[in-house]
């Protein structure tokens, strides 16, 4: 697959600036896999990365022509599953697939219809507790969520989905004392300008971090 050989170093970042217009200002967000319920009771799975969270609310940016948004309009429950760096190829196996039949015209040259996305990706389902769609077993961090509001985007091609997290499942290996995620153990897959990355090295922490070494040492 699209591997990097790491032969080149970072570019000179201090020199001349250019005014550019990238196709998408996709600076870098975690990849997540959204599982939703199809009308026949099966589950759909789609990779996405347009995401932010505040409190227990997630805001997802989802394309209007996908099966995922279609499912959420009818059955407003989902799971949001976060793969790690080691899962990037499974994510990429989903990149050209849609469960929408027929494939929307705008995607016809880049996508093919696939109803069995879990199998196509080599991923497995795990039953959820509070919502109908399953979780992705391979993901160390999984949210069960319910849609609370959908707002049309400024342009017709996306919808803002506000979903409340109703249950969090975390692999024991990434949980720190006090119900916190251990940021040193948890390594989300990052998507930046259409390339996949690991998180990279830790640089520091904010002063209120509950998992900072000074706090745990003082306990
Ligand atoms: C890494 C990655 C990130 C993506 N991010 C988004 C996103 O944030 N929102 C979105 O709607 N689609 C995103 N897509 C594209 C969807 O996965 C694609 O539209 C797919 O058709 C959705 O499947 P569905 O039609 O079965 O719902 C992304 C794809 C990849 C591979």
PDB file of C-alpha atoms and ligand atoms in Angstrom:
ATOM      1  CA  UNK A   1       0.000   0.000   0.000  1.00  0.00           C
ATOM      2  CA  UNK A   2       0.973   3.675   0.028  1.00  0.00           C
ATOM      3  CA  UNK A   3       3.999   3.338   2.315  1.00  0.00           C
ATOM      4  CA  UNK A   4       6.596   5.992   3.105  1.00  0.00           C
ATOM      5  CA  UNK A   5      10.311   5.102   3.039  1.00  0.00           C
ATOM      6  CA  UNK A   6      11.329   8.002   5.304  1.00  0.00           C
ATOM      7  CA  UNK A   7      14.196   8.944   2.972  1.00  0.00           C
ATOM      8  CA  UNK A   8      13.467  12.687   3.069  1.00  0.00           C
ATOM      9  CA  UNK A   9      13.668  14.979   6.096  1.00  0.00           C
ATOM     10  CA  UNK A  10      11.321  17.831   7.043  1.00  0.00           C
ATOM     11  CA  UNK A  11      11.200  20.874   4.754  1.00  0.00           C
ATOM     12  CA  UNK A  12      12.640  24.271   5.733  1.00  0.00           C
ATOM     13  CA  UNK A  13       9.694  25.847   7.566  1.00  0.00           C
ATOM     14  CA  UNK A  14      11.218  29.230   8.364  1.00  0.00           C
ATOM     15  CA  UNK A  15      11.656  30.601   4.856  1.00  0.00           C
ATOM     16  CA  UNK A  16       9.428  32.284   2.297  1.00  0.00           C
ATOM     17  CA  UNK A  17       5.597  32.045   2.678  1.00  0.00           C
ATOM     18  CA  UNK A  18       3.196  31.323  -0.168  1.00  0.00           C
ATOM     19  CA  UNK A  19      -0.513  32.071  -0.458  1.00  0.00           C
ATOM     20  CA  UNK A  20      -2.152  28.788  -1.484  1.00  0.00           C
ATOM     21  CA  UNK A  21      -5.652  27.342  -1.692  1.00  0.00           C
ATOM     22  CA  UNK A  22      -5.547  23.645  -0.696  1.00  0.00           C
ATOM     23  CA  UNK A  23      -8.566  21.635  -1.849  1.00  0.00           C
ATOM     24  CA  UNK A  24      -9.484  20.885   1.786  1.00  0.00           C
ATOM     25  CA  UNK A  25      -7.854  22.618   4.796  1.00  0.00           C
ATOM     26  CA  UNK A  26      -7.527  19.221   6.469  1.00  0.00           C
ATOM     27  CA  UNK A  27      -4.889  20.036   9.070  1.00  0.00           C
ATOM     28  CA  UNK A  28      -4.995  16.800  11.058  1.00  0.00           C
ATOM     29  CA  UNK A  29      -7.683  15.093  13.141  1.00  0.00           C
ATOM     30  CA  UNK A  30      -8.129  11.572  14.492  1.00  0.00           C
ATOM     31  CA  UNK A  31      -9.607   9.011  12.153  1.00  0.00           C
ATOM     32  CA  UNK A  32     -12.771   7.370  13.450  1.00  0.00           C
ATOM     33  CA  UNK A  33     -14.975   4.589  12.148  1.00  0.00           C
ATOM     34  CA  UNK A  34     -18.705   5.316  12.322  1.00  0.00           C
ATOM     35  CA  UNK A  35     -20.990   2.303  12.599  1.00  0.00           C
ATOM     36  CA  UNK A  36     -24.671   2.900  11.832  1.00  0.00           C
ATOM     37  CA  UNK A  37     -27.678   0.661  11.289  1.00  0.00           C
ATOM     38  CA  UNK A  38     -28.862  -0.203   7.775  1.00  0.00           C
ATOM     39  CA  UNK A  39     -32.600  -0.672   7.111  1.00  0.00           C
ATOM     40  CA  UNK A  40     -32.182  -4.485   6.928  1.00  0.00           C
ATOM     41  CA  UNK A  41     -30.692  -4.613  10.426  1.00  0.00           C
ATOM     42  CA  UNK A  42     -27.089  -5.022   9.266  1.00  0.00           C
ATOM     43  CA  UNK A  43     -24.382  -2.495  10.156  1.00  0.00           C
ATOM     44  CA  UNK A  44     -22.589  -0.029   7.938  1.00  0.00           C
ATOM     45  CA  UNK A  45     -19.073   1.186   8.685  1.00  0.00           C
ATOM     46  CA  UNK A  46     -17.470   4.337   7.298  1.00  0.00           C
ATOM     47  CA  UNK A  47     -14.169   6.093   7.973  1.00  0.00           C
ATOM     48  CA  UNK A  48     -14.321   9.776   8.805  1.00  0.00           C
ATOM     49  CA  UNK A  49     -12.110  12.416  10.391  1.00  0.00           C
ATOM     50  CA  UNK A  50     -14.164  15.629  10.575  1.00  0.00           C
ATOM     51  CA  UNK A  51     -14.714  15.766  14.280  1.00  0.00           C
ATOM     52  CA  UNK A  52     -14.549  17.745  17.492  1.00  0.00           C
ATOM     53  CA  UNK A  53     -15.736  17.100  21.037  1.00  0.00           C
ATOM     54  CA  UNK A  54     -16.823  19.269  23.973  1.00  0.00           C
ATOM     55  CA  UNK A  55     -18.219  17.811  27.175  1.00  0.00           C
ATOM     56  CA  UNK A  56     -20.061  14.633  26.232  1.00  0.00           C
ATOM     57  CA  UNK A  57     -20.998  15.974  22.804  1.00  0.00           C
ATOM     58  CA  UNK A  58     -19.341  15.027  19.542  1.00  0.00           C
ATOM     59  CA  UNK A  59     -19.797  17.092  16.421  1.00  0.00           C
ATOM     60  CA  UNK A  60     -19.188  15.128  13.247  1.00  0.00           C
ATOM     61  CA  UNK A  61     -19.082  16.486   9.713  1.00  0.00           C
ATOM     62  CA  UNK A  62     -20.665  13.906   7.422  1.00  0.00           C
ATOM     63  CA  UNK A  63     -21.190  14.015   3.666  1.00  0.00           C
ATOM     64  CA  UNK A  64     -24.805  14.255   2.506  1.00  0.00           C
ATOM     65  CA  UNK A  65     -24.421  11.597  -0.166  1.00  0.00           C
ATOM     66  CA  UNK A  66     -23.204   8.777   2.087  1.00  0.00           C
ATOM     67  CA  UNK A  67     -25.183   5.830   3.439  1.00  0.00           C
ATOM     68  CA  UNK A  68     -24.026   6.784   6.944  1.00  0.00           C
ATOM     69  CA  UNK A  69     -26.024  10.026   7.043  1.00  0.00           C
ATOM     70  CA  UNK A  70     -28.965   8.261   5.401  1.00  0.00           C
ATOM     71  CA  UNK A  71     -28.914   5.693   8.220  1.00  0.00           C
ATOM     72  CA  UNK A  72     -28.633   8.376  10.922  1.00  0.00           C
ATOM     73  CA  UNK A  73     -31.670  10.228   9.590  1.00  0.00           C
ATOM     74  CA  UNK A  74     -33.729   7.020   9.990  1.00  0.00           C
ATOM     75  CA  UNK A  75     -32.010   5.446  13.008  1.00  0.00           C
ATOM     76  CA  UNK A  76     -30.188   8.145  15.007  1.00  0.00           C
ATOM     77  CA  UNK A  77     -27.765   5.918  16.900  1.00  0.00           C
ATOM     78  CA  UNK A  78     -24.116   5.252  16.157  1.00  0.00           C
ATOM     79  CA  UNK A  79     -20.834   4.049  17.479  1.00  0.00           C
ATOM     80  CA  UNK A  80     -17.673   6.079  16.987  1.00  0.00           C
ATOM     81  CA  UNK A  81     -14.606   3.861  17.070  1.00  0.00           C
ATOM     82  CA  UNK A  82     -11.046   5.133  17.113  1.00  0.00           C
ATOM     83  CA  UNK A  83      -8.436   3.041  15.311  1.00  0.00           C
ATOM     84  CA  UNK A  84      -4.732   3.185  16.197  1.00  0.00           C
ATOM     85  CA  UNK A  85      -1.833   3.712  13.829  1.00  0.00           C
ATOM     86  CA  UNK A  86      -1.534  -0.033  13.225  1.00  0.00           C
ATOM     87  CA  UNK A  87      -5.047  -0.054  11.715  1.00  0.00           C
ATOM     88  CA  UNK A  88      -4.407   2.439   8.921  1.00  0.00           C
ATOM     89  CA  UNK A  89      -4.498  -0.193   6.187  1.00  0.00           C
ATOM     90  CA  UNK A  90      -7.894  -1.488   7.390  1.00  0.00           C
ATOM     91  CA  UNK A  91      -9.159   2.105   7.267  1.00  0.00           C
ATOM     92  CA  UNK A  92      -7.731   2.548   3.787  1.00  0.00           C
ATOM     93  CA  UNK A  93      -9.468  -0.655   2.618  1.00  0.00           C
ATOM     94  CA  UNK A  94     -12.759   1.173   3.329  1.00  0.00           C
ATOM     95  CA  UNK A  95     -11.718   4.340   1.517  1.00  0.00           C
ATOM     96  CA  UNK A  96     -13.222   3.440  -1.869  1.00  0.00           C
ATOM     97  CA  UNK A  97     -16.369   1.765  -0.545  1.00  0.00           C
ATOM     98  CA  UNK A  98     -19.908   3.014   0.008  1.00  0.00           C
ATOM     99  CA  UNK A  99     -22.961   1.124   1.182  1.00  0.00           C
ATOM    100  CA  UNK A 100     -25.082   3.448  -0.963  1.00  0.00           C
ATOM    101  CA  UNK A 101     -26.707   1.619  -3.887  1.00  0.00           C
ATOM    102  CA  UNK A 102     -26.557   2.929  -6.520  1.00  0.00           C
ATOM    103  CA  UNK A 103     -23.309   4.795  -5.888  1.00  0.00           C
ATOM    104  CA  UNK A 104     -24.082   8.560  -6.061  1.00  0.00           C
ATOM    105  CA  UNK A 105     -23.020  10.076  -9.409  1.00  0.00           C
ATOM    106  CA  UNK A 106     -20.420  12.352  -7.805  1.00  0.00           C
ATOM    107  CA  UNK A 107     -18.673   9.271  -6.360  1.00  0.00           C
ATOM    108  CA  UNK A 108     -19.181   6.860  -9.256  1.00  0.00           C
ATOM    109  CA  UNK A 109     -15.596   7.122 -10.555  1.00  0.00           C
ATOM    110  CA  UNK A 110     -13.963   6.697  -7.112  1.00  0.00           C
ATOM    111  CA  UNK A 111     -16.240   4.378  -5.113  1.00  0.00           C
ATOM    112  CA  UNK A 112     -17.894   0.993  -5.442  1.00  0.00           C
ATOM    113  CA  UNK A 113     -20.921  -0.370  -3.613  1.00  0.00           C
ATOM    114  CA  UNK A 114     -20.069  -2.738  -0.748  1.00  0.00           C
ATOM    115  CA  UNK A 115     -22.698  -3.812   1.789  1.00  0.00           C
ATOM    116  CA  UNK A 116     -20.272  -5.842   3.967  1.00  0.00           C
ATOM    117  CA  UNK A 117     -17.864  -3.160   5.095  1.00  0.00           C
ATOM    118  CA  UNK A 118     -16.660  -4.859   8.295  1.00  0.00           C
ATOM    119  CA  UNK A 119     -15.605  -7.949   6.323  1.00  0.00           C
ATOM    120  CA  UNK A 120     -14.136  -5.856   3.492  1.00  0.00           C
ATOM    121  CA  UNK A 121     -11.930  -4.039   6.010  1.00  0.00           C
ATOM    122  CA  UNK A 122     -10.992  -7.219   7.897  1.00  0.00           C
ATOM    123  CA  UNK A 123     -12.632  -5.795  11.048  1.00  0.00           C
ATOM    124  CA  UNK A 124     -15.113  -7.404  13.449  1.00  0.00           C
ATOM    125  CA  UNK A 125     -18.288  -6.339  15.229  1.00  0.00           C
ATOM    126  CA  UNK A 126     -18.792  -6.282  18.985  1.00  0.00           C
ATOM    127  CA  UNK A 127     -22.305  -5.737  20.404  1.00  0.00           C
ATOM    128  CA  UNK A 128     -23.028  -2.365  21.982  1.00  0.00           C
ATOM    129  CA  UNK A 129     -24.778  -1.905  25.343  1.00  0.00           C
ATOM    130  CA  UNK A 130     -27.080   1.086  24.763  1.00  0.00           C
ATOM    131  CA  UNK A 131     -27.345   1.582  21.003  1.00  0.00           C
ATOM    132  CA  UNK A 132     -28.176  -0.776  18.157  1.00  0.00           C
ATOM    133  CA  UNK A 133     -25.098  -0.367  15.916  1.00  0.00           C
ATOM    134  CA  UNK A 134     -22.148  -2.555  16.940  1.00  0.00           C
ATOM    135  CA  UNK A 135     -18.702  -1.389  17.949  1.00  0.00           C
ATOM    136  CA  UNK A 136     -15.476  -2.206  16.109  1.00  0.00           C
ATOM    137  CA  UNK A 137     -13.743  -4.909  18.144  1.00  0.00           C
ATOM    138  CA  UNK A 138     -10.236  -3.976  16.997  1.00  0.00           C
ATOM    139  CA  UNK A 139     -10.524  -0.372  18.243  1.00  0.00           C
ATOM    140  CA  UNK A 140      -9.196   0.339  21.750  1.00  0.00           C
ATOM    141  CA  UNK A 141     -11.527   3.311  22.237  1.00  0.00           C
ATOM    142  CA  UNK A 142     -15.201   3.065  21.316  1.00  0.00           C
ATOM    143  CA  UNK A 143     -18.059   5.488  21.975  1.00  0.00           C
ATOM    144  CA  UNK A 144     -21.739   4.623  21.885  1.00  0.00           C
ATOM    145  CA  UNK A 145     -23.669   7.756  20.921  1.00  0.00           C
ATOM    146  CA  UNK A 146     -27.141   9.090  20.138  1.00  0.00           C
ATOM    147  CA  UNK A 147     -27.813  11.850  17.616  1.00  0.00           C
ATOM    148  CA  UNK A 148     -29.287  14.916  19.323  1.00  0.00           C
ATOM    149  CA  UNK A 149     -29.339  17.305  16.362  1.00  0.00           C
ATOM    150  CA  UNK A 150     -28.471  17.418  12.692  1.00  0.00           C
ATOM    151  CA  UNK A 151     -27.835  20.791  11.083  1.00  0.00           C
ATOM    152  CA  UNK A 152     -27.455  21.327   7.334  1.00  0.00           C
ATOM    153  CA  UNK A 153     -23.997  22.550   6.380  1.00  0.00           C
ATOM    154  CA  UNK A 154     -23.346  25.935   4.810  1.00  0.00           C
ATOM    155  CA  UNK A 155     -22.945  24.094   1.523  1.00  0.00           C
ATOM    156  CA  UNK A 156     -25.201  21.211   0.484  1.00  0.00           C
ATOM    157  CA  UNK A 157     -22.534  18.546   0.605  1.00  0.00           C
ATOM    158  CA  UNK A 158     -22.245  18.019   4.371  1.00  0.00           C
ATOM    159  CA  UNK A 159     -24.305  17.853   7.573  1.00  0.00           C
ATOM    160  CA  UNK A 160     -23.209  18.685  11.125  1.00  0.00           C
ATOM    161  CA  UNK A 161     -24.195  15.827  13.404  1.00  0.00           C
ATOM    162  CA  UNK A 162     -24.273  16.530  17.125  1.00  0.00           C
ATOM    163  CA  UNK A 163     -24.212  13.248  19.032  1.00  0.00           C
ATOM    164  CA  UNK A 164     -24.149  12.647  22.772  1.00  0.00           C
ATOM    165  CA  UNK A 165     -21.755   9.996  24.019  1.00  0.00           C
ATOM    166  CA  UNK A 166     -23.808   7.659  26.195  1.00  0.00           C
ATOM    167  CA  UNK A 167     -21.127   5.062  26.943  1.00  0.00           C
ATOM    168  CA  UNK A 168     -17.356   4.866  26.534  1.00  0.00           C
ATOM    169  CA  UNK A 169     -15.536   1.557  26.191  1.00  0.00           C
ATOM    170  CA  UNK A 170     -11.776   1.656  26.580  1.00  0.00           C
ATOM    171  CA  UNK A 171      -9.309  -1.235  26.442  1.00  0.00           C
ATOM    172  CA  UNK A 172      -7.953  -1.834  29.943  1.00  0.00           C
ATOM    173  CA  UNK A 173      -4.431  -1.124  28.673  1.00  0.00           C
ATOM    174  CA  UNK A 174      -5.218   2.531  27.902  1.00  0.00           C
ATOM    175  CA  UNK A 175      -7.117   3.324  31.117  1.00  0.00           C
ATOM    176  CA  UNK A 176      -5.306   5.243  33.852  1.00  0.00           C
ATOM    177  CA  UNK A 177      -6.393   5.471  37.471  1.00  0.00           C
ATOM    178  CA  UNK A 178      -9.534   7.555  38.027  1.00  0.00           C
ATOM    179  CA  UNK A 179     -11.336   6.649  34.793  1.00  0.00           C
ATOM    180  CA  UNK A 180      -8.917   8.632  32.651  1.00  0.00           C
ATOM    181  CA  UNK A 181      -7.493   7.631  29.297  1.00  0.00           C
ATOM    182  CA  UNK A 182      -3.712   7.294  29.650  1.00  0.00           C
ATOM    183  CA  UNK A 183      -2.468   9.568  26.851  1.00  0.00           C
ATOM    184  CA  UNK A 184       0.856   7.739  26.765  1.00  0.00           C
ATOM    185  CA  UNK A 185      -0.786   4.382  26.144  1.00  0.00           C
ATOM    186  CA  UNK A 186      -3.428   5.642  23.709  1.00  0.00           C
ATOM    187  CA  UNK A 187      -2.200   6.208  20.164  1.00  0.00           C
ATOM    188  CA  UNK A 188      -4.931   7.421  17.788  1.00  0.00           C
ATOM    189  CA  UNK A 189      -4.526   7.297  14.035  1.00  0.00           C
ATOM    190  CA  UNK A 190      -4.208  10.853  12.685  1.00  0.00           C
ATOM    191  CA  UNK A 191      -5.299  11.959   9.211  1.00  0.00           C
ATOM    192  CA  UNK A 192      -3.554  15.053   7.897  1.00  0.00           C
ATOM    193  CA  UNK A 193      -3.982  16.325   4.340  1.00  0.00           C
ATOM    194  CA  UNK A 194      -4.993  12.806   3.239  1.00  0.00           C
ATOM    195  CA  UNK A 195      -1.988  11.026   4.797  1.00  0.00           C
ATOM    196  CA  UNK A 196      -2.017   8.763   7.852  1.00  0.00           C
ATOM    197  CA  UNK A 197       0.216   9.374  10.872  1.00  0.00           C
ATOM    198  CA  UNK A 198       0.848   8.107  14.375  1.00  0.00           C
ATOM    199  CA  UNK A 199       0.605  10.636  17.161  1.00  0.00           C
ATOM    200  CA  UNK A 200       4.392  11.059  17.396  1.00  0.00           C
ATOM    201  CA  UNK A 201       6.338  11.885  20.538  1.00  0.00           C
ATOM    202  CA  UNK A 202       4.833  13.490  23.612  1.00  0.00           C
ATOM    203  CA  UNK A 203       5.923  17.123  23.956  1.00  0.00           C
ATOM    204  CA  UNK A 204       4.266  18.143  27.232  1.00  0.00           C
ATOM    205  CA  UNK A 205       0.881  18.557  28.864  1.00  0.00           C
ATOM    206  CA  UNK A 206      -1.540  21.240  29.923  1.00  0.00           C
ATOM    207  CA  UNK A 207      -1.413  22.261  33.585  1.00  0.00           C
ATOM    208  CA  UNK A 208      -4.851  20.776  34.352  1.00  0.00           C
ATOM    209  CA  UNK A 209      -4.033  17.313  32.966  1.00  0.00           C
ATOM    210  CA  UNK A 210      -5.187  14.607  35.412  1.00  0.00           C
ATOM    211  CA  UNK A 211      -2.623  12.179  34.030  1.00  0.00           C
ATOM    212  CA  UNK A 212       0.445  14.455  34.230  1.00  0.00           C
ATOM    213  CA  UNK A 213       3.404  12.832  36.075  1.00  0.00           C
ATOM    214  CA  UNK A 214       3.558  15.541  38.758  1.00  0.00           C
ATOM    215  CA  UNK A 215      -0.049  14.839  39.727  1.00  0.00           C
ATOM    216  CA  UNK A 216       0.354  11.065  39.899  1.00  0.00           C
ATOM    217  CA  UNK A 217       3.704  11.363  41.724  1.00  0.00           C
ATOM    218  CA  UNK A 218       2.132  13.624  44.329  1.00  0.00           C
ATOM    219  CA  UNK A 219      -0.613  11.118  45.112  1.00  0.00           C
TER     220      UNK A 219
HETATM  221  C1  LIG B   1      -9.510   8.715   6.282  1.00  0.00           C
HETATM  222  C2  LIG B   1     -10.856   9.129   5.763  1.00  0.00           C
HETATM  223  C3  LIG B   1     -11.500  10.213   6.324  1.00  0.00           C
HETATM  224  C4  LIG B   1     -12.766  10.582   5.867  1.00  0.00           C
HETATM  225  N1  LIG B   1     -13.413  11.621   6.485  1.00  0.00           N
HETATM  226  C5  LIG B   1     -14.719  11.829   6.223  1.00  0.00           C
HETATM  227  C6  LIG B   1     -15.475  12.737   6.999  1.00  0.00           C
HETATM  228  O1  LIG B   1     -14.971  13.361   7.925  1.00  0.00           O
HETATM  229  N2  LIG B   1     -16.802  12.880   6.708  1.00  0.00           N
HETATM  230  C7  LIG B   1     -17.401  12.151   5.711  1.00  0.00           C
HETATM  231  O2  LIG B   1     -18.619  12.270   5.515  1.00  0.00           O
HETATM  232  N3  LIG B   1     -16.694  11.306   4.942  1.00  0.00           N
HETATM  233  C8  LIG B   1     -15.380  11.111   5.186  1.00  0.00           C
HETATM  234  N4  LIG B   1     -14.677  10.208   4.438  1.00  0.00           N
HETATM  235  C9  LIG B   1     -15.310   9.599   3.270  1.00  0.00           C
HETATM  236  C10 LIG B   1     -16.351   8.547   3.638  1.00  0.00           C
HETATM  237  O3  LIG B   1     -15.759   7.460   4.275  1.00  0.00           O
HETATM  238  C11 LIG B   1     -17.055   8.171   2.353  1.00  0.00           C
HETATM  239  O4  LIG B   1     -17.908   9.242   2.020  1.00  0.00           O
HETATM  240  C12 LIG B   1     -17.873   6.886   2.348  1.00  0.00           C
HETATM  241  O5  LIG B   1     -18.610   6.817   1.163  1.00  0.00           O
HETATM  242  C13 LIG B   1     -18.885   6.770   3.416  1.00  0.00           C
HETATM  243  O6  LIG B   1     -19.453   5.479   3.334  1.00  0.00           O
HETATM  244  P1  LIG B   1     -21.020   5.299   3.276  1.00  0.00           P
HETATM  245  O7  LIG B   1     -21.491   5.923   1.977  1.00  0.00           O
HETATM  246  O8  LIG B   1     -21.237   3.813   3.295  1.00  0.00           O
HETATM  247  O9  LIG B   1     -21.560   6.021   4.454  1.00  0.00           O
HETATM  248  C14 LIG B   1     -13.388   9.854   4.822  1.00  0.00           C
HETATM  249  C15 LIG B   1     -12.711   8.772   4.247  1.00  0.00           C
HETATM  250  C16 LIG B   1     -11.462   8.415   4.708  1.00  0.00           C
HETATM  251  C17 LIG B   1     -10.770   7.232   4.087  1.00  0.00           C
END
